[in-house]
Amino acid sequence: MSASSRPIQPGIVGWLTHLVSSALNLPGAYRRELERRRGRTLAMTILAVFAMAYPVLNRLYFQPFSRNVFPLPFPEDAVVTFMMIFGIMAIGLNIVAGFAGLLDLGYVAFYAFGAYTAAFLASPHFGSVSVVLFSNTIQGFPGIHFPFWMLVPLAMITAATFGVLLGAPTLRLRGDYLAIVTLGFGEIVPVVFKNLAAVNFDFGPIHLVNANLTGGNLGINPIDAPHFFGIKFGSSSGIAAVYLGMILLVGAILTARNLERSRMGRAWIAIREDEVAAEMMGINTVRTKLLAFGLGASFAGVAGVFQASYQGLTTSDFFTFATSILVLIMVILGGIGNIWGVLVGALVLVFVDKTFLPWLGLRFTEISPDLPNPSQFNFLIFGVLLVAMMRFRPEGFIPSRQRAAELHHAPPGQAIGAAATMGDAAIAGEEAVEELAAEQEAIATADEAAEVIDIEGPPGDAPGRAGT
Amino acid sequence: MAAAPVPRTGTQPDADLLVKARHVTKKFGGLTAVNAVDFDIPRGSIVSLIGPNGAGKTTFFNMITGAYTPTAGTITFDGHHLVTQSGNRMRSLKPHAVTELGIGRTFQNIRLFGTMSALDNIRVGLHVHLKSHWWDAVLRLPSMRAEEEYSIQRGEELLELVGLEGRGNIWARNLPYGDQRRLEIGRALATNPKLLLLDEPTAGMNSSETAEMTAFIRSLRTRLNLSVLLIEHDMRVVMGISDRVTVLDYGEVIAEGSPAEVRANPRVVEAYLGRGAASN
Ligand SMILES: Nc1ncnc2c1ncn2[C@@H]1O[C@H](COP(=O)(O)OP(=O)(O)OP(=O)(O)O)[C@@H](O)[C@H]1O
Ligand SMILES: [Mg+2]
């Protein structure tokens, strides 16, 4: 962004100078960008301005228009807020599944950890104590009441911790096996939250008799709405909550982008491309993968804490396998590996799910009350969409360049290129075969549970092991 | 992040040996791929490992880099134990820790990061020398940005060194075969190794490319003060640049010496050249 060529000072001073200078440079940088890629920059600017103005325009013009003149599917404040929530989750899952290539089918678990962090630490649920911290809640009010700005980092830490705990036992797994273990984790966590409603526990100083920790089926409510400077940002505060969601989303985008363009981002992609080679280049694959799990999970933690605080309630029913799949569909439809792609995927899917299909349903009932309600078939529709997408544009709406290349001219390209140069007479034909076989092996093993054993196959062995 | 906690050898013998392997054995089930091999790499030398297909050369490589754990034996590198024994369990230093100690390698079957640019492949090789943490990256602290700039600059130097200047933006998988081999060497050099392991660097090259590669490997030693362990089938390369040659057959060392000695050794002629696995 900044085009400064001055040497960079270390430490906080350097950082502050950099902040100031890049802020001053911003108009110039923008002008240069405008000259370089005019269409793209203009489109991005218009989109950003429109996004920022949308909540206001929606209230002043779109909703009245759709109520009084002609019904059009303009998403309401609550839907836009959920677009932000799922956008944050899609960006987080993209770190795990898109950058590092680790398929996580239980991502919803971390969303749950975020939500219950808010439920425990900002509600009257634990009424036997009263802890009120920096909160607009009256001192002495029953329950624990932490302010939102403390909940967010706490939820990130909680979710990241569980992300690492889940990651640790799955480090040696890949592909299908990893998917199954994460799926199990995603199923277990909500069940645990559901069932910790009547806990009897006696150990050391802890005596729990029929303790209701999580509210069981009913969940926990009310949860304090986020509030800053005396303004509330809950579901009843409309526009304010949308803007809070936007700020969190922008934070998520910047964080993910900065991570992608760093040593860690390169390490993740290297692991996705060839884990063995990555480790041989000095990447600690254990630590790097755990980092992906932990950081990816922390995004869901933020989404969860915002969801619970915004809605003012949480129950384990929110955290079903379907939600995990929904986020994964957002990532895949949008373009796995590309931050902007997965964001678009999230916005579109939430829009279709929460605004477009209900709107369509209303139009249907206007025609005839006997017509089916498309909202009930949302997952069917997503499934069809996914299949169609896989058939016609497998890399997603806005693909990462890498995935597009992988999916379109997949395996043979490189092997043929290698084989062509193998024509040299100095090389025994046998070796050419070996090279090809190994090439195929490398491709096949990409999805397999790969032991270090696979490093470099002996010639005779390679094709056989490709199938294992 | 500092140097890995590796026990140092108690005494200080063999100071001029960079690698010292003793009785190294690797069994895969019933198959003994490498059998009680003793092997030294003197500092600053180019040493070749040759032998027919399946002789165990790559397996030996993989034990040095920590990809395979030997069934028995010891390997030390620059005074560090790469293999340790606790009870009767053998343990290898993890590959990334071996890399940090200063061993870089290429692969018999090229293993680049296909959809990363050539420059980024090299920058992955620089990973161990970059120290910024994820939080530096999130906040884009000045130290992190300075390091990124350094990695681009150093990456471009290395691209130039291996003759790929101006091709940094091309994806590794889209480079021609010979360039991919060079890029792999560049990526290995980025880890700043003391010892470079090359597994058949001229495989698939025509004779002029092979001659070029040979000259390049020789120049690396002088320019970068490297030691090189080379696996190679092409006898012209081996005889042309090696200080010492070790011949493996069925996992055992059958000859060891200067290129001329090895060439004259009747066992080698029988086991290796006699089977027609080499080109001349
Ligand atoms: N991971 C493994 N599992 C089982 N057997 C293996 C494994 N790796 C190598 N081998 C066996 O060990 C022996 C030595 O193989 P290695 O790859 O080291 O040979 P090489 O000397 O490198 O041969 P080439 O010249 O063909 O590359 C072979 O018989 C091979 O089948
Ligand atoms: Mg080999």
Short mmCIF file of N, CA, C and O in Angstrom, two decimals, chain A residues 25-72:
data_model
loop_
_atom_site.label_atom_id
_atom_site.label_comp_id
_atom_site.label_asym_id
_atom_site.label_seq_id
_atom_site.Cartn_x
_atom_site.Cartn_y
_atom_site.Cartn_z
N ASN A 25 0.08 8.86 2.80
CA ASN A 25 0.31 8.38 1.43
C ASN A 25 -0.95 7.89 0.76
O ASN A 25 -0.98 7.70 -0.44
N LEU A 26 -1.97 7.64 1.57
CA LEU A 26 -3.14 6.93 1.06
C LEU A 26 -3.76 7.59 -0.18
O LEU A 26 -3.99 6.89 -1.17
N PRO A 27 -4.01 8.91 -0.15
CA PRO A 27 -4.62 9.51 -1.35
C PRO A 27 -3.75 9.30 -2.58
O PRO A 27 -4.25 8.95 -3.65
N GLY A 28 -2.45 9.45 -2.42
CA GLY A 28 -1.54 9.27 -3.54
C GLY A 28 -1.57 7.84 -4.04
O GLY A 28 -1.65 7.58 -5.24
N ALA A 29 -1.54 6.90 -3.09
CA ALA A 29 -1.55 5.49 -3.45
C ALA A 29 -2.83 5.16 -4.19
O ALA A 29 -2.84 4.43 -5.17
N TYR A 30 -3.91 5.76 -3.70
CA TYR A 30 -5.20 5.51 -4.34
C TYR A 30 -5.20 6.03 -5.78
O TYR A 30 -5.66 5.35 -6.69
N ARG A 31 -4.63 7.22 -5.96
CA ARG A 31 -4.59 7.79 -7.32
C ARG A 31 -3.77 6.90 -8.25
O ARG A 31 -4.15 6.65 -9.38
N ARG A 32 -2.64 6.41 -7.72
CA ARG A 32 -1.80 5.52 -8.55
C ARG A 32 -2.56 4.26 -8.93
O ARG A 32 -2.53 3.80 -10.06
N GLU A 33 -3.24 3.70 -7.94
CA GLU A 33 -4.00 2.47 -8.17
C GLU A 33 -5.08 2.72 -9.22
O GLU A 33 -5.35 1.89 -10.08
N LEU A 34 -5.66 3.92 -9.14
CA LEU A 34 -6.71 4.29 -10.08
C LEU A 34 -6.15 4.36 -11.50
O LEU A 34 -6.81 3.96 -12.47
N GLU A 35 -4.93 4.86 -11.63
CA GLU A 35 -4.33 4.94 -12.95
C GLU A 35 -3.97 3.56 -13.47
O GLU A 35 -4.13 3.26 -14.65
N ARG A 36 -3.50 2.72 -12.55
CA ARG A 36 -2.98 1.42 -12.96
C ARG A 36 -4.12 0.47 -13.35
O ARG A 36 -4.09 -0.15 -14.39
N ARG A 37 -5.11 0.35 -12.47
CA ARG A 37 -6.20 -0.58 -12.75
C ARG A 37 -7.51 0.15 -12.53
O ARG A 37 -8.18 -0.01 -11.53
N ARG A 38 -7.85 0.94 -13.53
CA ARG A 38 -8.93 1.89 -13.38
C ARG A 38 -10.27 1.20 -13.07
O ARG A 38 -10.91 1.49 -12.06
N GLY A 39 -10.65 0.27 -13.93
CA GLY A 39 -11.95 -0.37 -13.78
C GLY A 39 -12.11 -1.04 -12.44
O GLY A 39 -13.09 -0.83 -11.73
N ARG A 40 -11.10 -1.81 -12.09
CA ARG A 40 -11.17 -2.58 -10.86
C ARG A 40 -11.27 -1.66 -9.64
O ARG A 40 -12.09 -1.86 -8.75
N THR A 41 -10.41 -0.63 -9.64
CA THR A 41 -10.39 0.26 -8.49
C THR A 41 -11.72 1.00 -8.36
O THR A 41 -12.24 1.13 -7.25
N LEU A 42 -12.25 1.46 -9.49
CA LEU A 42 -13.53 2.17 -9.43
C LEU A 42 -14.63 1.24 -8.91
O LEU A 42 -15.40 1.62 -8.02
N ALA A 43 -14.67 0.02 -9.43
CA ALA A 43 -15.69 -0.91 -9.00
C ALA A 43 -15.58 -1.18 -7.50
O ALA A 43 -16.59 -1.17 -6.77
N MET A 44 -14.34 -1.38 -7.02
CA MET A 44 -14.14 -1.66 -5.60
C MET A 44 -14.61 -0.47 -4.76
O MET A 44 -15.24 -0.64 -3.72
N THR A 45 -14.28 0.73 -5.23
CA THR A 45 -14.66 1.92 -4.48
C THR A 45 -16.18 2.03 -4.37
O THR A 45 -16.72 2.27 -3.29
N ILE A 46 -16.83 1.85 -5.51
CA ILE A 46 -18.29 1.97 -5.51
C ILE A 46 -18.90 0.92 -4.59
O ILE A 46 -19.79 1.21 -3.78
N LEU A 47 -18.37 -0.29 -4.68
CA LEU A 47 -18.88 -1.36 -3.83
C LEU A 47 -18.70 -1.03 -2.35
O LEU A 47 -19.62 -1.20 -1.54
N ALA A 48 -17.52 -0.53 -2.02
CA ALA A 48 -17.24 -0.24 -0.61
C ALA A 48 -18.16 0.88 -0.10
O ALA A 48 -18.73 0.78 0.99
N VAL A 49 -18.32 1.92 -0.91
CA VAL A 49 -19.18 3.02 -0.50
C VAL A 49 -20.62 2.53 -0.37
O VAL A 49 -21.31 2.84 0.61
N PHE A 50 -21.04 1.73 -1.34
CA PHE A 50 -22.40 1.21 -1.29
C PHE A 50 -22.60 0.35 -0.04
O PHE A 50 -23.61 0.48 0.66
N ALA A 51 -21.60 -0.49 0.25
CA ALA A 51 -21.73 -1.36 1.43
C ALA A 51 -21.86 -0.52 2.69
O ALA A 51 -22.68 -0.80 3.56
N MET A 52 -21.05 0.54 2.77
CA MET A 52 -21.10 1.36 3.98
C MET A 52 -22.41 2.13 4.09
O MET A 52 -22.92 2.35 5.18
N ALA A 53 -22.96 2.50 2.93
CA ALA A 53 -24.20 3.26 2.96
C ALA A 53 -25.43 2.36 3.02
O ALA A 53 -26.53 2.83 3.33
N TYR A 54 -25.23 1.07 2.75
CA TYR A 54 -26.40 0.20 2.59
C TYR A 54 -27.37 0.24 3.77
O TYR A 54 -28.57 0.43 3.56
N PRO A 55 -26.87 0.10 5.01
CA PRO A 55 -27.85 0.07 6.11
C PRO A 55 -28.74 1.31 6.13
O PRO A 55 -29.94 1.22 6.40
N VAL A 56 -28.16 2.47 5.84
CA VAL A 56 -28.93 3.71 5.85
C VAL A 56 -29.89 3.76 4.66
O VAL A 56 -31.09 4.03 4.81
N LEU A 57 -29.35 3.48 3.47
CA LEU A 57 -30.19 3.47 2.28
C LEU A 57 -31.34 2.49 2.44
O LEU A 57 -32.48 2.76 2.06
N ASN A 58 -30.99 1.35 3.02
CA ASN A 58 -31.98 0.30 3.21
C ASN A 58 -33.16 0.83 4.03
O ASN A 58 -34.32 0.66 3.67
N ARG A 59 -32.80 1.50 5.12
CA ARG A 59 -33.84 2.00 6.00
C ARG A 59 -34.66 3.11 5.34
O ARG A 59 -35.88 3.13 5.40
N LEU A 60 -33.94 4.02 4.67
CA LEU A 60 -34.62 5.20 4.12
C LEU A 60 -35.38 4.90 2.84
O LEU A 60 -36.45 5.45 2.61
N TYR A 61 -34.82 4.06 1.98
CA TYR A 61 -35.43 3.89 0.65
C TYR A 61 -35.86 2.47 0.33
O TYR A 61 -36.99 2.22 -0.06
N PHE A 62 -34.93 1.51 0.52
CA PHE A 62 -35.20 0.18 -0.01
C PHE A 62 -36.38 -0.49 0.69
O PHE A 62 -37.29 -0.99 0.02
N GLN A 63 -36.35 -0.49 2.03
CA GLN A 63 -37.44 -1.17 2.74
C GLN A 63 -38.80 -0.50 2.48
O GLN A 63 -39.77 -1.18 2.17
N PRO A 64 -38.88 0.85 2.58
CA PRO A 64 -40.17 1.48 2.26
C PRO A 64 -40.62 1.18 0.84
O PRO A 64 -41.80 0.88 0.60
N PHE A 65 -39.65 1.18 -0.10
CA PHE A 65 -39.99 0.88 -1.49
C PHE A 65 -40.59 -0.51 -1.61
O PHE A 65 -41.64 -0.72 -2.21
N SER A 66 -39.91 -1.45 -0.97
CA SER A 66 -40.37 -2.83 -1.11
C SER A 66 -41.68 -3.06 -0.35
O SER A 66 -42.46 -3.93 -0.69
N ARG A 67 -41.95 -2.23 0.69
CA ARG A 67 -43.22 -2.36 1.41
C ARG A 67 -44.37 -1.71 0.64
O ARG A 67 -45.43 -2.29 0.48
N ASN A 68 -44.09 -0.52 0.11
CA ASN A 68 -45.20 0.27 -0.43
C ASN A 68 -45.36 0.19 -1.94
O ASN A 68 -46.45 0.33 -2.44
N VAL A 69 -44.26 0.04 -2.65
CA VAL A 69 -44.35 0.13 -4.11
C VAL A 69 -44.35 -1.25 -4.73
O VAL A 69 -45.33 -1.71 -5.29
N PHE A 70 -43.24 -1.92 -4.59
CA PHE A 70 -43.15 -3.23 -5.21
C PHE A 70 -42.22 -4.09 -4.35
O PHE A 70 -41.13 -3.65 -4.00
N PRO A 71 -42.62 -5.29 -3.99
CA PRO A 71 -41.79 -6.11 -3.11
C PRO A 71 -40.54 -6.64 -3.81
O PRO A 71 -40.65 -7.36 -4.79
N LEU A 72 -39.41 -6.21 -3.34
CA LEU A 72 -38.13 -6.71 -3.85
C LEU A 72 -37.35 -7.29 -2.67
O LEU A 72 -37.52 -6.84 -1.53
#
